[in-house]
Amino acid sequence: MGQKNGMGIASMVLGIVSVSFSAVAIPIGIFFQLWGCFISVCSILCGIIAIVLGAKSKNLYPCGTAIAGFVMGIIGVSIHTIIFLCFLLLHIYL
């Protein structure tokens, strides 16, 4: 049996959570901008943790889950940074 890569799996799960929060943040944020900002901040934090765990895990046990978590974390952080700024500007100007 191969080695267990808990950090890689955790990174992948957090990356998926970070990306999938966009399906929740956008509809909620349209009507409640501050809740959309809160969900985006939570997603950015999950994405940052996914990036860190993925980078550490990639060095220790290079496998697909670590790379997937790293990439999904980057995608989640970039998407939700844009969403956060849009909702923040909507809240300020409306």
Tab-separated table of N, CA and C in Angstrom:
chain	number	residue	atom	x	y	z
A	1	MET	N	0.841	-1.182	0.000
A	1	MET	CA	0.000	0.000	0.000
A	1	MET	C	0.881	1.238	0.000
A	2	GLY	N	0.478	2.256	-0.749
A	2	GLY	CA	1.242	3.491	-0.881
A	2	GLY	C	1.154	4.352	0.365
A	3	GLN	N	1.913	5.427	0.338
A	3	GLN	CA	1.914	6.340	1.466
A	3	GLN	C	0.637	7.166	1.473
A	4	LYS	N	0.200	7.509	2.661
A	4	LYS	CA	-0.976	8.359	2.809
A	4	LYS	C	-0.552	9.822	2.678
A	5	ASN	N	-1.355	10.571	1.982
A	5	ASN	CA	-1.059	11.980	1.767
A	5	ASN	C	-2.219	12.812	2.302
A	6	GLY	N	-2.273	12.950	3.608
A	6	GLY	CA	-3.371	13.681	4.240
A	6	GLY	C	-3.386	15.151	3.885
A	7	MET	N	-2.202	15.756	3.789
A	7	MET	CA	-2.155	17.175	3.443
A	7	MET	C	-2.627	17.410	2.012
A	8	GLY	N	-2.299	16.497	1.117
A	8	GLY	CA	-2.749	16.633	-0.266
A	8	GLY	C	-4.258	16.514	-0.382
A	9	ILE	N	-4.836	15.567	0.354
A	9	ILE	CA	-6.292	15.395	0.340
A	9	ILE	C	-6.973	16.602	0.968
A	10	ALA	N	-6.435	17.091	2.089
A	10	ALA	CA	-7.009	18.285	2.731
A	10	ALA	C	-6.918	19.493	1.804
A	11	SER	N	-5.810	19.603	1.102
A	11	SER	CA	-5.643	20.700	0.155
A	11	SER	C	-6.671	20.617	-0.967
A	12	MET	N	-6.885	19.414	-1.477
A	12	MET	CA	-7.856	19.247	-2.557
A	12	MET	C	-9.273	19.561	-2.090
A	13	VAL	N	-9.625	19.096	-0.898
A	13	VAL	CA	-10.968	19.361	-0.362
A	13	VAL	C	-11.174	20.858	-0.139
A	14	LEU	N	-10.191	21.526	0.451
A	14	LEU	CA	-10.325	22.973	0.677
A	14	LEU	C	-10.354	23.748	-0.635
A	15	GLY	N	-9.619	23.291	-1.629
A	15	GLY	CA	-9.668	23.933	-2.937
A	15	GLY	C	-11.030	23.790	-3.585
A	16	ILE	N	-11.616	22.599	-3.489
A	16	ILE	CA	-12.959	22.384	-4.039
A	16	ILE	C	-13.984	23.227	-3.295
A	17	VAL	N	-13.873	23.318	-1.974
A	17	VAL	CA	-14.785	24.148	-1.184
A	17	VAL	C	-14.637	25.613	-1.595
A	18	SER	N	-13.407	26.047	-1.788
A	18	SER	CA	-13.162	27.438	-2.169
A	18	SER	C	-13.805	27.773	-3.514
A	19	VAL	N	-13.673	26.892	-4.482
A	19	VAL	CA	-14.256	27.147	-5.803
A	19	VAL	C	-15.767	27.016	-5.771
A	20	SER	N	-16.277	26.041	-5.048
A	20	SER	CA	-17.721	25.805	-5.049
A	20	SER	C	-18.495	26.862	-4.262
A	21	PHE	N	-17.830	27.622	-3.407
A	21	PHE	CA	-18.517	28.707	-2.701
A	21	PHE	C	-18.996	29.790	-3.660
A	22	SER	N	-18.464	29.833	-4.870
A	22	SER	CA	-18.922	30.857	-5.810
A	22	SER	C	-20.366	30.623	-6.219
A	23	ALA	N	-20.808	29.371	-6.194
A	23	ALA	CA	-22.205	29.074	-6.510
A	23	ALA	C	-23.137	29.602	-5.422
A	24	VAL	N	-22.603	29.798	-4.229
A	24	VAL	CA	-23.409	30.324	-3.122
A	24	VAL	C	-23.233	31.837	-2.997
A	25	ALA	N	-22.007	32.306	-3.186
A	25	ALA	CA	-21.716	33.725	-2.939
A	25	ALA	C	-22.398	34.644	-3.934
A	26	ILE	N	-22.463	34.241	-5.188
A	26	ILE	CA	-23.029	35.134	-6.204
A	26	ILE	C	-24.531	35.344	-6.011
A	27	PRO	N	-25.357	34.293	-5.876
A	27	PRO	CA	-26.795	34.556	-5.681
A	27	PRO	C	-27.114	35.282	-4.380
A	28	ILE	N	-26.417	34.922	-3.307
A	28	ILE	CA	-26.672	35.595	-2.031
A	28	ILE	C	-26.178	37.034	-2.098
A	29	GLY	N	-25.006	37.235	-2.703
A	29	GLY	CA	-24.420	38.571	-2.768
A	29	GLY	C	-25.183	39.545	-3.620
A	30	ILE	N	-25.981	39.057	-4.552
A	30	ILE	CA	-26.771	39.970	-5.375
A	30	ILE	C	-27.774	40.725	-4.518
A	31	PHE	N	-28.375	40.039	-3.559
A	31	PHE	CA	-29.378	40.672	-2.709
A	31	PHE	C	-28.805	41.194	-1.400
A	32	PHE	N	-27.806	40.519	-0.872
A	32	PHE	CA	-27.192	40.907	0.399
A	32	PHE	C	-25.682	40.996	0.186
A	33	GLN	N	-25.193	42.194	-0.133
A	33	GLN	CA	-23.796	42.357	-0.516
A	33	GLN	C	-22.836	42.014	0.619
A	34	LEU	N	-23.200	42.359	1.859
A	34	LEU	CA	-22.296	42.068	2.968
A	34	LEU	C	-22.165	40.563	3.214
A	35	TRP	N	-23.251	39.815	3.031
A	35	TRP	CA	-23.160	38.355	3.169
A	35	TRP	C	-22.320	37.774	2.039
A	36	GLY	N	-22.437	38.333	0.872
A	36	GLY	CA	-21.605	37.899	-0.246
A	36	GLY	C	-20.132	38.155	0.028
A	37	CYS	N	-19.835	39.311	0.636
A	37	CYS	CA	-18.453	39.612	1.016
A	37	CYS	C	-17.945	38.636	2.061
A	38	PHE	N	-18.782	38.308	3.040
A	38	PHE	CA	-18.392	37.367	4.099
A	38	PHE	C	-18.096	35.984	3.526
A	39	ILE	N	-18.948	35.500	2.644
A	39	ILE	CA	-18.730	34.193	2.023
A	39	ILE	C	-17.460	34.221	1.169
A	40	SER	N	-17.218	35.315	0.484
A	40	SER	CA	-16.012	35.434	-0.337
A	40	SER	C	-14.754	35.436	0.515
A	41	VAL	N	-14.791	36.113	1.657
A	41	VAL	CA	-13.632	36.119	2.551
A	41	VAL	C	-13.366	34.718	3.091
A	42	CYS	N	-14.415	34.001	3.476
A	42	CYS	CA	-14.249	32.616	3.937
A	42	CYS	C	-13.654	31.745	2.833
A	43	SER	N	-14.093	31.950	1.614
A	43	SER	CA	-13.576	31.187	0.489
A	43	SER	C	-12.125	31.538	0.199
A	44	ILE	N	-11.768	32.800	0.325
A	44	ILE	CA	-10.372	33.207	0.118
A	44	ILE	C	-9.478	32.553	1.165
A	45	LEU	N	-9.925	32.511	2.414
A	45	LEU	CA	-9.143	31.853	3.458
A	45	LEU	C	-8.971	30.364	3.180
A	46	CYS	N	-10.046	29.697	2.766
A	46	CYS	CA	-9.944	28.276	2.399
A	46	CYS	C	-8.977	28.080	1.247
A	47	GLY	N	-9.021	28.969	0.275
A	47	GLY	CA	-8.124	28.879	-0.874
A	47	GLY	C	-6.669	29.083	-0.503
A	48	ILE	N	-6.410	30.021	0.388
A	48	ILE	CA	-5.034	30.259	0.825
A	48	ILE	C	-4.495	29.047	1.583
A	49	ILE	N	-5.316	28.480	2.450
A	49	ILE	CA	-4.898	27.277	3.172
A	49	ILE	C	-4.664	26.124	2.197
A	50	ALA	N	-5.511	26.017	1.173
A	50	ALA	CA	-5.335	24.966	0.159
A	50	ALA	C	-4.032	25.152	-0.597
A	51	ILE	N	-3.678	26.386	-0.905
A	51	ILE	CA	-2.424	26.662	-1.620
A	51	ILE	C	-1.227	26.268	-0.753
A	52	VAL	N	-1.262	26.643	0.517
A	52	VAL	CA	-0.143	26.341	1.414
A	52	VAL	C	-0.002	24.832	1.611
A	53	LEU	N	-1.117	24.158	1.902
A	53	LEU	CA	-1.053	22.707	2.098
A	53	LEU	C	-0.647	21.982	0.817
A	54	GLY	N	-1.140	22.452	-0.313
A	54	GLY	CA	-0.782	21.836	-1.578
A	54	GLY	C	0.692	21.991	-1.897
A	55	ALA	N	1.249	23.163	-1.607
A	55	ALA	CA	2.672	23.396	-1.869
A	55	ALA	C	3.539	22.532	-0.956
A	56	LYS	N	3.166	22.447	0.330
A	56	LYS	CA	3.929	21.601	1.250
A	56	LYS	C	3.826	20.134	0.855
A	57	SER	N	2.633	19.704	0.530
A	57	SER	CA	2.408	18.308	0.192
A	57	SER	C	3.069	17.931	-1.125
A	58	LYS	N	3.106	18.883	-2.059
A	58	LYS	CA	3.737	18.633	-3.356
A	58	LYS	C	5.221	18.339	-3.184
A	59	ASN	N	5.855	18.982	-2.211
A	59	ASN	CA	7.275	18.749	-1.964
A	59	ASN	C	7.518	17.423	-1.254
A	60	LEU	N	6.619	17.045	-0.336
A	60	LEU	CA	6.813	15.806	0.425
A	60	LEU	C	6.412	14.571	-0.369
A	61	TYR	N	5.186	14.573	-0.872
A	61	TYR	CA	4.649	13.433	-1.619
A	61	TYR	C	4.049	13.950	-2.923
A	62	PRO	N	4.819	14.061	-3.976
A	62	PRO	CA	4.246	14.587	-5.225
A	62	PRO	C	3.203	13.631	-5.802
A	63	CYS	N	1.963	14.059	-5.763
A	63	CYS	CA	0.878	13.250	-6.313
A	63	CYS	C	-0.199	14.185	-6.852
A	64	GLY	N	-1.220	13.594	-7.458
A	64	GLY	CA	-2.270	14.364	-8.108
A	64	GLY	C	-3.128	15.176	-7.161
A	65	THR	N	-3.372	14.653	-5.957
A	65	THR	CA	-4.246	15.381	-5.034
A	65	THR	C	-3.602	16.682	-4.570
A	66	ALA	N	-2.288	16.666	-4.345
A	66	ALA	CA	-1.598	17.884	-3.918
A	66	ALA	C	-1.619	18.939	-5.021
A	67	ILE	N	-1.386	18.504	-6.239
A	67	ILE	CA	-1.394	19.444	-7.373
A	67	ILE	C	-2.801	19.975	-7.610
A	68	ALA	N	-3.797	19.093	-7.512
A	68	ALA	CA	-5.190	19.519	-7.702
A	68	ALA	C	-5.602	20.529	-6.636
A	69	GLY	N	-5.230	20.287	-5.385
A	69	GLY	CA	-5.551	21.229	-4.317
A	69	GLY	C	-4.870	22.562	-4.506
A	70	PHE	N	-3.628	22.525	-4.937
A	70	PHE	CA	-2.875	23.756	-5.187
A	70	PHE	C	-3.539	24.578	-6.286
A	71	VAL	N	-3.882	23.923	-7.389
A	71	VAL	CA	-4.500	24.626	-8.529
A	71	VAL	C	-5.897	25.123	-8.172
A	72	MET	N	-6.698	24.294	-7.510
A	72	MET	CA	-8.050	24.718	-7.129
A	72	MET	C	-7.992	25.870	-6.123
A	73	GLY	N	-7.011	25.878	-5.248
A	73	GLY	CA	-6.840	26.984	-4.313
A	73	GLY	C	-6.543	28.288	-5.034
A	74	ILE	N	-5.675	28.222	-6.041
A	74	ILE	CA	-5.354	29.420	-6.821
A	74	ILE	C	-6.597	29.914	-7.565
A	75	ILE	N	-7.344	28.994	-8.162
A	75	ILE	CA	-8.558	29.379	-8.884
A	75	ILE	C	-9.576	29.994	-7.930
A	76	GLY	N	-9.773	29.366	-6.772
A	76	GLY	CA	-10.738	29.877	-5.794
A	76	GLY	C	-10.373	31.248	-5.275
A	77	VAL	N	-9.100	31.460	-4.975
A	77	VAL	CA	-8.675	32.769	-4.469
A	77	VAL	C	-8.849	33.845	-5.535
A	78	SER	N	-8.494	33.542	-6.765
A	78	SER	CA	-8.623	34.555	-7.803
A	78	SER	C	-10.086	34.887	-8.108
A	79	ILE	N	-10.945	33.862	-8.175
A	79	ILE	CA	-12.369	34.109	-8.426
A	79	ILE	C	-12.980	34.931	-7.305
A	80	HIS	N	-12.712	34.546	-6.066
A	80	HIS	CA	-13.382	35.218	-4.954
A	80	HIS	C	-12.778	36.568	-4.614
A	81	THR	N	-11.574	36.819	-5.018
A	81	THR	CA	-11.039	38.173	-4.869
A	81	THR	C	-11.812	39.127	-5.771
A	82	ILE	N	-12.076	38.707	-6.991
A	82	ILE	CA	-12.861	39.520	-7.921
A	82	ILE	C	-14.297	39.689	-7.410
A	83	ILE	N	-14.908	38.584	-6.955
A	83	ILE	CA	-16.277	38.649	-6.435
A	83	ILE	C	-16.343	39.564	-5.219
A	84	PHE	N	-15.365	39.446	-4.310
A	84	PHE	CA	-15.341	40.277	-3.108
A	84	PHE	C	-15.258	41.759	-3.470
A	85	LEU	N	-14.372	42.097	-4.405
A	85	LEU	CA	-14.243	43.495	-4.793
A	85	LEU	C	-15.510	44.014	-5.461
A	86	CYS	N	-16.155	43.184	-6.273
A	86	CYS	CA	-17.414	43.606	-6.907
A	86	CYS	C	-18.508	43.853	-5.882
A	87	PHE	N	-18.663	42.938	-4.927
A	87	PHE	CA	-19.700	43.120	-3.908
A	87	PHE	C	-19.392	44.295	-2.995
A	88	LEU	N	-18.112	44.499	-2.699
A	88	LEU	CA	-17.735	45.631	-1.868
A	88	LEU	C	-18.040	46.953	-2.580
A	89	LEU	N	-17.721	47.027	-3.855
A	89	LEU	CA	-18.034	48.239	-4.620
A	89	LEU	C	-19.535	48.437	-4.767
A	90	LEU	N	-20.284	47.339	-4.940
A	90	LEU	CA	-21.744	47.446	-5.006
A	90	LEU	C	-22.309	47.981	-3.706
A	91	HIS	N	-21.782	47.497	-2.602
A	91	HIS	CA	-22.272	47.950	-1.302
A	91	HIS	C	-21.921	49.420	-1.054
A	92	ILE	N	-20.768	49.840	-1.485
A	92	ILE	CA	-20.358	51.225	-1.267
A	92	ILE	C	-21.172	52.187	-2.127
A	93	TYR	N	-21.392	51.816	-3.394
A	93	TYR	CA	-22.035	52.752	-4.311
A	93	TYR	C	-23.550	52.637	-4.367
A	94	LEU	N	-24.147	51.644	-3.707
A	94	LEU	CA	-25.611	51.547	-3.727
A	94	LEU	C	-26.213	51.990	-2.437
